[in-house]
Amino acid sequence: MDECSATKSTSLETLVIQNISNVKELKSKLSEIIKKGKDYEFDVSSCVKTLIKSNDQEIVLLTVEAISELVKCDEKRRTYSQKEIISPILDILQKEITTENAALIKQCFRALGNLCCDCDSSRKIILECGGVPNIINLMKKYFSAHSQLSMYAFKTLLNFAIGGQEFTNAMVDGGVVEMLQMVVIQELEKEEIDEEAVCALLSLLSLINENDTEILYSDEINAGVLKVLTNTADIDVSELCLDILHAQAEHDSVKTLIAKHGGIQVVCSRIEQLMQKFDHGELDADQSDVEAILKQACDLIVIVLTGDEAMHILYNKGLGEVYISMVKWLEHTNYHLITTGVLAIGNFARQDDYCAQMMDDKIYDKLLDLFDVYVSFGVQMQKEHSVLHPIEPGTITKIQHAILSALRNLTVPVANKRIIAAQGRAAPTLLGALLSVEDHHVAYKLLAAIRMLVDGQESVARLLGRHKSALRCVARWGHAGEYAGAAGEAPRLLAWAVKLLTRGPYWHNIVEVDGCISSLVNMLVASHSLMQNEAILALTLLAIETLKNISPSSEHPEFDYEKSFISQLIKSEIGKHVSILVDTNCAKMPIEVAENLLAFLDITSKKNKLALDYKEAKVTESLKKFAESRQDLSEDLKNCITGVIAAISDNGKD
C-alpha cells in the first residue's frame, strides 16, 4: 500500500469509528483492535483521544487496553506518544482503587509501561504531567492490598527509569526510594517473599544507583537487600542484590553495615555452595551466569574489606570467619577465589599488628609459593606463545598483581622485613621474576615489593647490587615513561638500594649498568618532594664515592667510575634537570631538599665538565632566583648557595 492509499485508509477507518453510534458495535470494534494489537494497520490516535474521555467506563477500559496493545509496535508507540492520550491515563491513576476499577488501573499501568518502552517522548510527557508521584503514591497506598496491580506499576516505573538519570532523578524526587523501602520491609515480613515483586524492586534500586552513583540508601534498604540475598536461592535475584550492595559499598558506612550484619560470611558461604553445586552438576545455570555472579560476589568481598572498620570486624583478631575463609581460598583451584583471597589478605595487611600475626601464620610463605606457581605459568606461556592455554594471560597478571600487593603490605613492619631477609628466599624469588615480567602493572607492584624489602636490609640491597641483570631490568622500567607506575617505582628502588650499597663494593654496578644513573636524574623532576629528595641523596652518595677516586679503582682497574659517572650525568642533562627542579619548586621546595641539593651541587660543581653543564643550563640563575624568593633561608644556606654559584662560575669554563 503506497503512502497516499495508507492515509486514505486511515482516514476512512477513523471516520468509521467516529460514526459508530451503537455502543455494542463500538465495543466490538475496540475488541477487534485489541485482538490485532500491534498488527492493526491504521492510525486511530485521534479517535482514542476522544474515547478515553468517555463516560462509559467499559469504553474507557477497552480504549486503554487497545492503547496497551497498539504501542507494542515501535512505530505506533511514537504515534500514540501524545499528551492528549497520556494525561487522561494519569488522571485515572489519581482515583481510589476499587473492585470496580481494578481492571482499568491495570490497563493504565500496562499502557504507560508500553508507551515508555524505549520512548523518551512518552517519558517526558509523564514528567510534564507530574505523573511519577501519582504512580508512586498509589503504590504506597495500595501495595499490600493489590500486589498484582503493583507488579504492573513496578514494570511501568522500570521502563520509565531505563531512560536515564533525568527520569530516575524525578522518581527519587517523587519518593520512589521511600516507597521501595516500605515494600522491601513488607516483603521480608512475609513467610515467603514474592520473588517477582522483589526482583522488580531490586531492579529499580539498581537502575537508580546506576544513574546516580553517589546515592546512599537507608540502612533499612541495604539491610533488607542483604536479607533478601541471604534468603533467596534465585540466581537473578542474587545477582541484583550483589549489584546493589556493591554499588552501595562505595560508602564506608555500608561497608561497615554489611560486615556487622554478617553479610560477607553469607557471601562466602553462598560462593562455596555455588561452586559445589556447579561442580556436581546440580545447578540449573549456564557457566557464564555462574562466572558472572561469582565475580560479583568476590568483588563485593574485596570492596567491603577496603573499609577500615569493616576490615577490623572481619579480621576479629585473626579468628574471624571471613579471614579464615580467605586464607583457605589461597589454596583453592578457582582463580576468582584465589584472587579474592589474595586481595583480602592484602587488605588485612594494612594493619601492622595483623601483619605480624599473619607472618606467624606463614601467610607470607603461602603467598610466595603462590607467586612462584604463577610466575612459572607466565614464563611457560611466553615460551609457548599459545592462545590455547588453560589459564588466560589476564588472569595470571591479575593474580600476580594481587599477590605482590599483599607481599608488599606484609613487608611494611620492620620486624617482618628482618624475618623475610633472614629467611633469604623472597629476595631471590622476586629479583628472578623481574627478569621475565612484561606487564607494566605487575612490574610496578614487583618493584614496590622489592623496594619495601630493601628498606633497611643491607643483605637484600647487596643481592640487588651484585645482580646486574636485575639492575638492567630496573633501569629499563625506569625509562618506560609511558607506564607511570613502573617508571616511578624503578628509580625509587635504585635510590633506596644506593643508601645501603655505598657501605660496600656493590655501588659500582649502579654506575656500570647503563640507565641507572639517568633514572635517578629523571627522578629529580618527579612531582613529589619525597622522590626528589631520594634522587638527590642517592646521586650525592654516588658522587661522594665516584668523585673521590683520583684514578680508576684498584678493584676494577678496567673501569673509570669517575669518568663514567660524570659522562652519564651530562648525557642525562643533569644541569637542565636541576634548573627545572629549582625553578618549578622555588616557593615550595622544603629546606631539607634544598640543603641536600646544594650538597650535591657543591660536590659535583668542582668538576669542570659538570660545572660547564650547570652553567649552560643556567643553574646559577635558578639558584639566584631561589635565594631571592625565599625568606626562610638561614645564613649558612645562603652562603652555601653563594659558594655553589661561585664554584660553577669558576670551574665552568671551556
XYZ file of C-alpha atoms in Angstrom:
654
model
C 0.000 0.000 0.000
C 1.500 3.368 -1.014
C 1.581 6.352 1.383
C -1.418 8.072 -0.230
C -3.558 4.928 -0.046
C -2.496 4.325 3.567
C -3.511 7.869 4.544
C -6.892 7.466 2.827
C -7.454 4.097 4.510
C -6.562 5.514 7.929
C -8.878 8.472 7.418
C -11.667 6.136 6.351
C -11.117 3.884 9.387
C -11.183 6.931 11.654
C -14.467 8.041 10.082
C -15.900 4.563 10.531
C -15.086 4.550 14.256
C -16.256 8.122 14.784
C -19.621 7.314 13.179
C -20.357 4.196 15.221
C -23.346 5.230 17.325
C -24.161 1.811 18.727
C -22.182 1.243 21.950
C -22.156 -2.510 21.423
C -20.623 -2.065 17.934
C -18.050 0.372 19.319
C -17.018 -2.097 21.992
C -16.802 -4.785 19.330
C -14.551 -2.551 17.221
C -12.279 -1.812 20.159
C -12.103 -5.539 20.942
C -11.102 -6.137 17.316
C -8.295 -3.575 17.650
C -7.153 -5.202 20.904
C -7.085 -8.615 19.255
C -4.997 -7.394 16.307
C -2.793 -5.304 18.597
C 0.457 -4.145 17.032
C -0.644 -5.701 13.710
C -3.575 -3.276 13.459
C -2.528 -1.188 10.476
C -4.452 2.072 10.952
C -3.633 5.177 12.962
C -6.709 5.865 15.063
C -4.997 8.058 17.652
C -7.474 10.889 17.017
C -10.337 8.556 17.939
C -8.527 7.294 21.012
C -8.186 10.853 22.357
C -11.968 11.144 22.395
C -12.857 7.629 23.535
C -10.514 7.713 26.538
C -12.674 10.517 27.984
C -15.958 8.602 27.534
C -18.458 8.462 30.372
C -18.854 4.740 29.692
C -16.204 3.097 31.870
C -16.167 -0.077 29.768
C -15.365 2.026 26.677
C -12.548 3.717 28.625
C -11.260 0.308 29.755
C -11.285 -1.082 26.198
C -9.670 2.100 24.834
C -6.808 1.973 27.339
C -6.333 -1.747 26.677
C -6.275 -1.007 22.940
C -3.522 1.569 23.541
C -1.593 -1.035 25.576
C -1.686 -3.469 22.654
C -1.144 -0.964 19.827
C 2.002 0.609 21.309
C 3.837 -2.691 21.490
C 4.910 -1.667 17.974
C 7.804 0.877 17.929
C 6.280 2.943 15.137
C 2.828 3.102 16.747
C 4.401 3.934 20.093
C 5.759 7.150 18.615
C 2.335 7.912 17.093
C 0.451 7.482 20.359
C 3.067 9.294 22.444
C 0.843 12.358 22.865
C -0.144 14.410 25.870
C -3.842 14.122 24.932
C -3.531 10.332 25.359
C -1.100 10.055 28.282
C -2.577 12.777 30.511
C -6.063 11.163 30.787
C -4.432 7.854 31.699
C -2.518 9.563 34.502
C -5.735 11.220 35.664
C -7.318 7.794 36.082
C -4.419 6.768 38.352
C -5.313 9.534 40.795
C -8.538 7.719 41.701
C -9.037 5.342 44.591
C -8.606 1.688 43.633
C -11.815 -0.280 43.955
C -13.014 -3.680 42.868
C -14.865 -1.997 40.017
C -11.906 -0.086 38.554
C -9.035 -2.505 39.329
C -9.048 -3.829 35.743
C -8.874 -0.273 34.384
C -5.973 0.640 36.700
C -4.144 -2.465 35.495
C -4.580 -1.456 31.843
C -3.451 2.113 32.634
C -0.185 0.755 34.046
C 0.200 -1.533 31.033
C -0.392 1.340 28.611
C 2.086 3.654 30.353
C 4.671 0.887 30.658
C 4.461 0.055 26.951
C 4.443 3.734 25.969
C 7.655 4.280 27.981
C 9.495 1.369 26.388
C 12.464 2.918 24.512
C 10.472 6.138 24.100
C 11.783 9.299 25.741
C 8.932 11.400 24.338
C 6.422 9.389 26.406
C 8.648 9.603 29.478
C 8.904 13.385 29.120
C 5.138 13.769 28.785
C 4.719 11.778 32.026
C 7.234 14.133 33.662
C 5.452 17.183 32.289
C 2.116 15.942 33.599
C 3.544 15.188 37.067
C 2.673 11.533 36.649
C 5.558 9.979 38.591
C 4.337 10.974 42.084
C 0.834 9.735 41.165
C 2.133 6.251 40.425
C 4.392 6.166 43.485
C 1.670 7.406 45.853
C -0.737 4.815 44.505
C 1.806 2.068 45.217
C 2.476 3.364 48.734
C -1.224 3.309 49.479
C -2.287 0.057 47.876
C 0.769 -2.230 47.536
C -0.162 -4.708 50.251
C -3.831 -4.880 49.192
C -3.226 -5.049 45.454
C 0.147 -6.743 44.981
C -0.707 -7.935 41.470
C -1.547 -4.404 40.339
C 1.674 -3.217 41.935
C 3.643 -5.548 39.674
C 2.319 -3.663 36.644
C 3.226 -0.395 38.379
C 6.755 -1.700 39.000
C 7.133 -2.585 35.330
C 5.910 0.877 34.327
C 8.463 2.519 36.609
C 11.207 0.229 35.292
C 10.509 1.174 31.676
C 10.408 4.805 32.742
C 13.692 4.551 34.701
C 15.599 2.879 31.879
C 15.502 6.265 30.105
C 18.383 7.528 32.262
C 19.285 9.929 35.049
C 16.713 12.616 34.200
C 13.945 10.096 34.810
C 15.399 8.280 37.833
C 16.041 11.663 39.489
C 12.359 12.502 39.006
C 11.452 9.184 40.615
C 13.721 9.863 43.610
C 12.192 13.329 43.993
C 8.762 11.723 43.796
C 9.507 9.453 46.769
C 10.268 6.181 44.998
C 13.079 5.212 47.398
C 10.816 5.571 50.437
C 8.158 3.533 48.649
C 10.689 0.797 47.818
C 11.847 0.752 51.443
C 8.254 0.184 52.526
C 7.840 -2.631 50.015
C 11.061 -4.441 50.930
C 10.168 -4.306 54.639
C 6.673 -5.674 53.944
C 8.043 -8.461 51.745
C 10.555 -9.555 54.379
C 7.787 -9.797 56.974
C 6.055 -12.467 54.887
C 6.690 -16.148 55.431
C 7.597 -16.429 51.761
C 8.683 -13.434 49.698
C 7.219 -12.703 46.275
C 10.287 -13.289 44.063
C 8.738 -11.389 41.131
C 7.951 -8.301 43.202
C 11.347 -8.373 44.914
C 13.109 -8.759 41.572
C 11.244 -5.714 40.245
C 12.014 -3.510 43.248
C 15.682 -4.609 43.206
C 15.875 -3.760 39.508
C 14.583 -0.265 40.285
C 17.089 0.234 43.106
C 19.872 -0.948 40.812
C 18.843 1.405 37.989
C 18.588 4.393 40.324
C 22.060 3.696 41.731
C 23.469 3.178 38.247
C 22.260 6.632 37.203
C 23.301 8.304 40.463
C 26.434 6.621 41.783
C 26.554 8.940 44.815
C 23.124 7.999 46.165
C 23.150 6.376 49.599
C 20.165 4.228 50.507
C 18.935 3.953 54.076
C 20.251 1.261 56.408
C 16.790 -0.330 56.242
C 17.044 -0.744 52.457
C 20.629 -2.021 52.445
C 19.980 -4.389 55.359
C 16.830 -5.533 53.563
C 18.718 -6.239 50.331
C 21.261 -8.203 52.352
C 18.476 -10.220 53.979
C 16.954 -10.963 50.566
C 20.372 -12.215 49.414
C 20.579 -14.420 52.496
C 17.158 -15.975 51.922
C 16.915 -16.328 48.147
C 18.052 -19.250 46.036
C 17.232 -17.466 42.771
C 20.292 -16.618 40.631
C 18.740 -13.475 39.127
C 17.653 -12.099 42.499
C 21.076 -12.885 43.972
C 22.769 -11.072 41.107
C 20.620 -7.968 41.623
C 21.308 -7.976 45.386
C 25.049 -8.195 44.795
C 24.879 -5.433 42.205
C 23.125 -3.064 44.631
C 25.334 -3.909 47.601
C 28.478 -3.493 45.518
C 27.386 -0.047 44.336
C 26.289 0.981 47.841
C 29.535 -0.318 49.361
C 31.317 2.643 47.783
C 30.147 4.298 51.029
C 32.159 3.293 54.122
C 29.025 3.222 56.273
C 27.591 0.484 54.043
C 30.846 -1.496 54.165
C 30.523 -1.442 57.957
C 26.821 -2.345 57.849
C 27.499 -5.361 55.615
C 30.336 -6.509 57.885
C 28.314 -6.065 61.093
C 25.285 -7.898 59.692
C 27.369 -10.922 58.705
C 26.928 -10.169 55.025
C 30.388 -11.271 53.935
C 30.062 -14.565 55.799
C 26.844 -15.111 53.866
C 28.534 -14.257 50.572
C 31.471 -16.588 51.275
C 29.133 -19.417 52.211
C 26.986 -18.843 49.122
C 30.059 -18.832 46.886
C 31.242 -22.160 48.267
C 27.758 -23.675 47.915
C 27.514 -22.327 44.371
C 30.866 -23.834 43.415
C 29.984 -27.169 44.963
C 26.600 -27.375 43.221
C 28.036 -26.309 39.883
C 30.900 -28.824 40.105
C 28.396 -31.613 40.826
C 26.045 -30.561 38.031
C 23.292 -29.646 40.497
C 22.893 -26.065 39.314
C 20.444 -25.152 36.581
C 22.517 -22.287 35.139
C 24.996 -21.623 32.341
C 28.687 -21.390 33.174
C 28.723 -17.750 32.054
C 25.925 -16.930 34.548
C 27.788 -18.687 37.337
C 31.008 -16.855 36.397
C 29.198 -13.501 36.438
C 27.645 -13.963 39.869
C 30.872 -15.428 41.240
C 32.791 -12.359 40.103
C 30.166 -10.030 41.580
C 30.277 -11.816 44.921
C 34.069 -11.807 45.045
C 34.201 -8.125 44.116
C 31.812 -7.342 46.975
C 34.070 -9.114 49.483
C 37.074 -7.101 48.350
C 35.363 -3.697 48.312
C 33.922 -4.226 51.816
C 37.402 -5.091 53.105
C 38.754 -1.768 51.871
C 36.769 -0.116 54.686
C 38.864 0.238 57.838
C 36.113 -0.544 60.340
C 34.766 -3.384 58.210
C 38.244 -4.873 57.868
C 38.749 -4.888 61.655
C 35.343 -6.516 62.200
C 36.061 -9.271 59.691
C 39.619 -9.945 60.908
C 38.474 -10.303 64.542
C 41.946 -10.885 65.999
C 42.705 -13.479 63.347
C 39.729 -15.597 64.382
C 37.167 -14.062 62.018
C 35.241 -16.492 59.863
C 35.908 -14.367 56.780
C 39.651 -14.119 57.461
C 39.878 -17.892 57.902
C 37.951 -18.410 54.638
C 40.278 -16.050 52.772
C 43.356 -17.937 53.982
C 41.714 -21.189 52.882
C 40.940 -19.721 49.446
C 44.659 -19.146 48.826
C 44.820 -22.883 48.109
C 41.616 -23.066 46.039
C 41.612 -24.180 42.404
C 39.226 -21.447 41.217
C 41.015 -18.309 40.043
C 38.276 -15.966 41.268
C 38.565 -17.351 44.775
C 42.373 -17.327 44.739
C 42.430 -13.695 43.612
C 39.819 -12.716 46.191
C 41.745 -14.484 48.945
C 44.958 -12.687 47.998
C 43.292 -9.272 47.723
C 41.615 -9.839 51.082
C 44.951 -10.693 52.715
C 46.414 -7.523 51.188
C 43.642 -5.510 52.847
C 44.056 -7.203 56.217
C 47.792 -6.463 55.921
C 47.108 -2.709 56.069
C 47.296 -3.071 59.854
C 50.844 -3.600 61.198
C 49.906 -5.824 64.141
C 47.824 -8.009 61.814
C 50.891 -8.300 59.563
C 52.931 -9.659 62.469
C 50.264 -12.239 63.253
C 49.958 -13.234 59.600
C 53.724 -13.644 59.403
C 53.489 -16.059 62.353
C 50.718 -17.869 60.480
C 53.094 -18.317 57.481
C 50.821 -16.279 55.198
C 53.850 -14.620 53.578
C 55.232 -18.064 52.692
C 51.882 -19.134 51.235
C 51.800 -16.022 49.041
C 55.376 -16.556 47.904
C 54.551 -20.178 46.995
C 51.559 -18.934 45.025
C 53.666 -16.291 43.291
C 56.199 -18.953 42.264
C 53.414 -21.005 40.696
C 52.055 -18.102 38.627
C 55.480 -16.871 37.567
C 56.089 -20.374 36.204
C 52.756 -20.251 34.365
C 53.633 -16.882 32.869
C 57.082 -17.943 31.682
C 55.692 -21.149 30.177
C 53.039 -19.218 28.265
C 55.633 -16.799 26.892
C 57.671 -19.764 25.637
C 54.675 -21.480 24.055
C 53.130 -18.344 22.525
C 49.889 -20.290 22.692
C 46.380 -18.920 22.971
C 45.079 -22.383 23.841
C 46.285 -22.324 27.426
C 44.133 -23.394 30.371
C 44.761 -20.069 32.154
C 44.128 -16.751 30.462
C 47.106 -14.337 30.474
C 44.921 -11.651 32.029
C 44.068 -13.982 34.911
C 47.736 -14.681 35.630
C 48.516 -10.967 35.536
C 45.663 -10.152 37.925
C 46.737 -12.804 40.425
C 50.412 -11.793 40.261
C 49.446 -8.152 40.784
C 47.315 -9.056 43.820
C 49.996 -11.300 45.359
C 52.673 -8.614 45.018
C 50.426 -6.009 46.637
C 49.855 -8.336 49.587
C 53.563 -9.215 49.865
C 54.449 -5.536 49.861
C 51.944 -4.748 52.629
C 53.165 -7.643 54.762
C 56.740 -6.315 54.410
C 55.973 -2.866 55.843
C 56.606 -3.665 59.565
C 60.347 -3.603 60.359
C 60.160 -6.900 62.262
C 58.698 -8.617 59.200
C 61.436 -7.193 56.950
C 64.059 -8.754 59.200
C 62.325 -12.134 59.249
C 61.914 -12.175 55.470
C 65.502 -11.051 54.839
C 66.839 -13.658 57.279
C 64.880 -16.426 55.559
C 66.694 -15.477 52.361
C 64.033 -16.781 49.975
C 61.924 -13.783 48.999
C 64.601 -11.512 47.504
C 65.992 -14.074 45.006
C 62.442 -15.066 44.031
C 61.310 -11.503 43.368
C 64.539 -10.476 41.614
C 64.321 -13.574 39.446
C 60.761 -12.674 38.493
C 61.938 -9.203 37.490
C 63.854 -10.763 34.605
C 60.727 -12.178 32.981
C 57.946 -9.721 33.829
C 56.410 -7.968 30.812
C 53.192 -6.479 32.158
C 53.791 -2.956 33.473
C 51.181 -3.270 36.230
C 52.909 -6.365 37.590
C 56.317 -4.693 37.163
C 55.134 -1.734 39.231
C 53.979 -3.944 42.100
C 57.086 -6.137 41.849
C 59.450 -3.158 42.040
C 57.481 -1.798 45.017
C 57.648 -5.165 46.809
C 61.429 -5.376 46.278
C 61.887 -1.756 47.418
C 59.967 -2.430 50.617
C 62.166 -5.487 51.201
C 65.367 -3.486 50.557
C 64.395 -0.901 53.193
C 66.982 -1.188 55.968
C 68.053 -4.678 54.896
C 71.611 -4.473 53.617
C 71.711 -8.131 52.642
C 68.803 -7.613 50.225
C 70.370 -4.427 48.822
C 73.644 -6.295 48.228
C 71.778 -9.054 46.428
C 70.265 -6.476 44.084
C 73.587 -4.633 43.737
C 75.504 -7.664 42.552
C 72.676 -8.814 40.241
C 73.491 -6.848 37.070
C 70.671 -8.452 35.089
C 68.165 -7.300 37.691
C 69.654 -3.796 37.677
C 69.267 -3.669 33.886
C 65.582 -4.570 34.284
C 65.124 -1.866 36.912
C 66.793 0.677 34.605
C 64.609 -0.450 31.686
C 61.413 0.121 33.656
C 62.817 3.417 34.906
C 62.826 4.643 31.317
C 59.380 3.275 30.440
C 57.814 6.727 30.676
C 54.523 5.586 29.175
C 53.988 3.404 32.249
C 53.999 5.924 35.100
C 53.692 3.393 37.923
C 56.684 1.239 36.988
C 58.692 4.226 35.719
C 58.231 5.992 39.048
C 58.928 2.950 41.213
C 62.158 1.823 39.490
C 64.335 4.845 40.408
C 62.968 4.757 43.965
C 64.217 1.175 44.271
C 67.636 2.273 42.983
C 67.720 5.221 45.379
C 66.853 3.061 48.394
C 69.465 0.495 47.397
C 72.202 3.116 46.938
C 71.800 4.242 50.584
C 72.914 0.775 51.687
C 75.256 -0.160 48.838
C 77.738 2.668 49.412
C 78.847 0.835 52.558
C 80.368 -1.867 50.379
C 81.640 -2.560 46.871
C 78.312 -3.127 45.074
C 77.596 0.538 44.305
C 79.980 0.044 41.354
C 77.305 -1.862 39.453
C 74.845 1.032 39.734
C 77.380 3.148 37.829
C 78.340 0.370 35.426
C 74.814 -0.639 34.383
C 73.585 1.766 31.729
C 70.373 3.570 32.598
C 70.618 3.509 36.398
C 72.126 6.989 36.757
C 69.786 8.532 34.190
C 66.781 7.016 36.008
C 67.872 8.775 39.193
C 68.439 12.042 37.314
C 64.940 11.835 35.832
C 63.508 11.418 39.333
C 64.819 14.880 40.243
C 61.801 16.350 38.468
C 59.229 13.968 39.991
C 56.057 15.639 41.227
C 56.643 14.676 44.879
C 59.362 16.288 47.021
C 59.938 12.945 48.777
C 61.010 11.335 45.489
C 63.083 14.400 44.537
C 64.930 14.139 47.841
C 65.509 10.391 47.408
C 67.064 11.028 43.991
C 69.279 13.855 45.326
C 70.536 11.738 48.235
C 71.313 8.759 46.001
C 73.169 10.902 43.453
C 75.057 12.644 46.259
C 76.177 9.340 47.779
C 77.292 8.074 44.370
C 79.099 11.373 43.716
C 80.979 11.058 47.008
C 82.083 7.523 46.107
C 82.974 8.088 42.448
C 84.481 11.562 42.500
C 86.848 10.881 45.383
C 88.797 8.429 43.206
C 91.766 10.093 41.545
C 92.325 7.098 39.291
C 90.367 4.016 38.279
C 89.521 1.742 41.190
C 92.162 -0.773 42.134
C 89.410 -3.373 42.409
C 88.165 -2.616 38.893
C 91.155 -1.110 37.084
C 89.490 -1.520 33.702
C 86.606 0.841 34.572
C 86.935 4.565 35.318
C 83.971 5.230 37.633
C 84.534 8.960 37.911
C 84.663 9.414 34.153
C 81.620 7.183 33.642
C 79.597 8.892 36.381
C 80.316 12.380 35.020
C 79.621 11.258 31.466
C 76.282 9.702 32.429
C 75.225 12.774 34.383
C 75.948 15.052 31.430
C 74.273 12.669 28.981
C 71.208 12.682 31.272
C 71.156 16.510 31.155
C 71.799 16.912 34.864
C 72.061 20.711 34.559
C 68.699 21.002 32.836
C 67.029 18.757 35.418
C 68.476 20.762 38.337
C 67.281 24.044 36.781
C 63.787 22.638 36.276
C 63.755 21.275 39.836
C 64.679 24.665 41.313
C 62.516 26.803 39.006
C 59.326 24.757 39.401
C 59.695 24.355 43.174
C 61.117 27.763 44.013
C 58.447 28.729 46.520
C 57.550 25.282 47.856
C 60.852 23.351 47.996
C 61.350 22.031 51.551
C 64.504 23.287 53.259
C 65.773 19.712 53.676
C 65.562 19.140 49.915
C 67.313 22.449 49.221
C 70.125 21.559 51.637
C 70.649 18.163 50.047
C 70.580 19.595 46.523
C 73.220 22.184 47.427
C 75.392 19.449 48.953
C 75.179 17.544 45.647
C 75.992 20.669 43.612
C 78.848 21.569 45.958
C 80.478 18.177 45.336
C 79.859 17.951 41.593
C 80.495 21.570 40.571
C 84.162 21.089 41.428
C 84.406 19.010 38.249
C 84.922 21.201 35.205
C 82.667 19.282 32.796
C 79.781 19.199 35.247
C 80.247 22.861 36.175
C 80.142 23.729 32.474
C 76.905 21.745 32.044
C 75.390 23.595 35.022
C 76.493 26.901 33.593
C 74.989 26.212 30.160
C 71.735 25.109 31.786
C 71.619 28.388 33.763
C 71.664 26.631 37.136
C 73.297 29.703 38.692
C 70.404 31.904 37.575
C 67.902 29.455 39.023
C 69.775 29.410 42.345
C 69.862 33.220 42.482
C 66.076 33.404 41.924
C 65.599 30.753 44.600
C 67.694 32.703 47.139
C 65.892 35.959 46.356
C 62.376 34.498 46.564
C 62.774 32.682 49.891
C 62.675 34.491 53.219
C 63.082 31.320 55.280
C 66.696 30.502 54.328
C 69.344 30.510 57.054
C 72.559 32.496 56.633
C 74.508 29.242 56.287
C 72.238 28.128 53.463
C 72.521 31.488 51.706
C 76.294 31.295 51.989
C 76.211 27.774 50.581
C 74.197 28.986 47.576
C 76.726 31.781 47.018
C 79.575 29.289 47.195
C 77.957 26.906 44.678
C 77.266 29.773 42.255
C 80.917 30.851 42.542
C 82.175 27.273 42.012
C 80.062 26.858 38.876
C 81.273 30.199 37.562
C 84.924 29.455 38.330
C 85.016 25.842 37.156
C 82.523 26.038 34.315
C 84.953 27.241 31.704
C 85.554 25.898 28.218
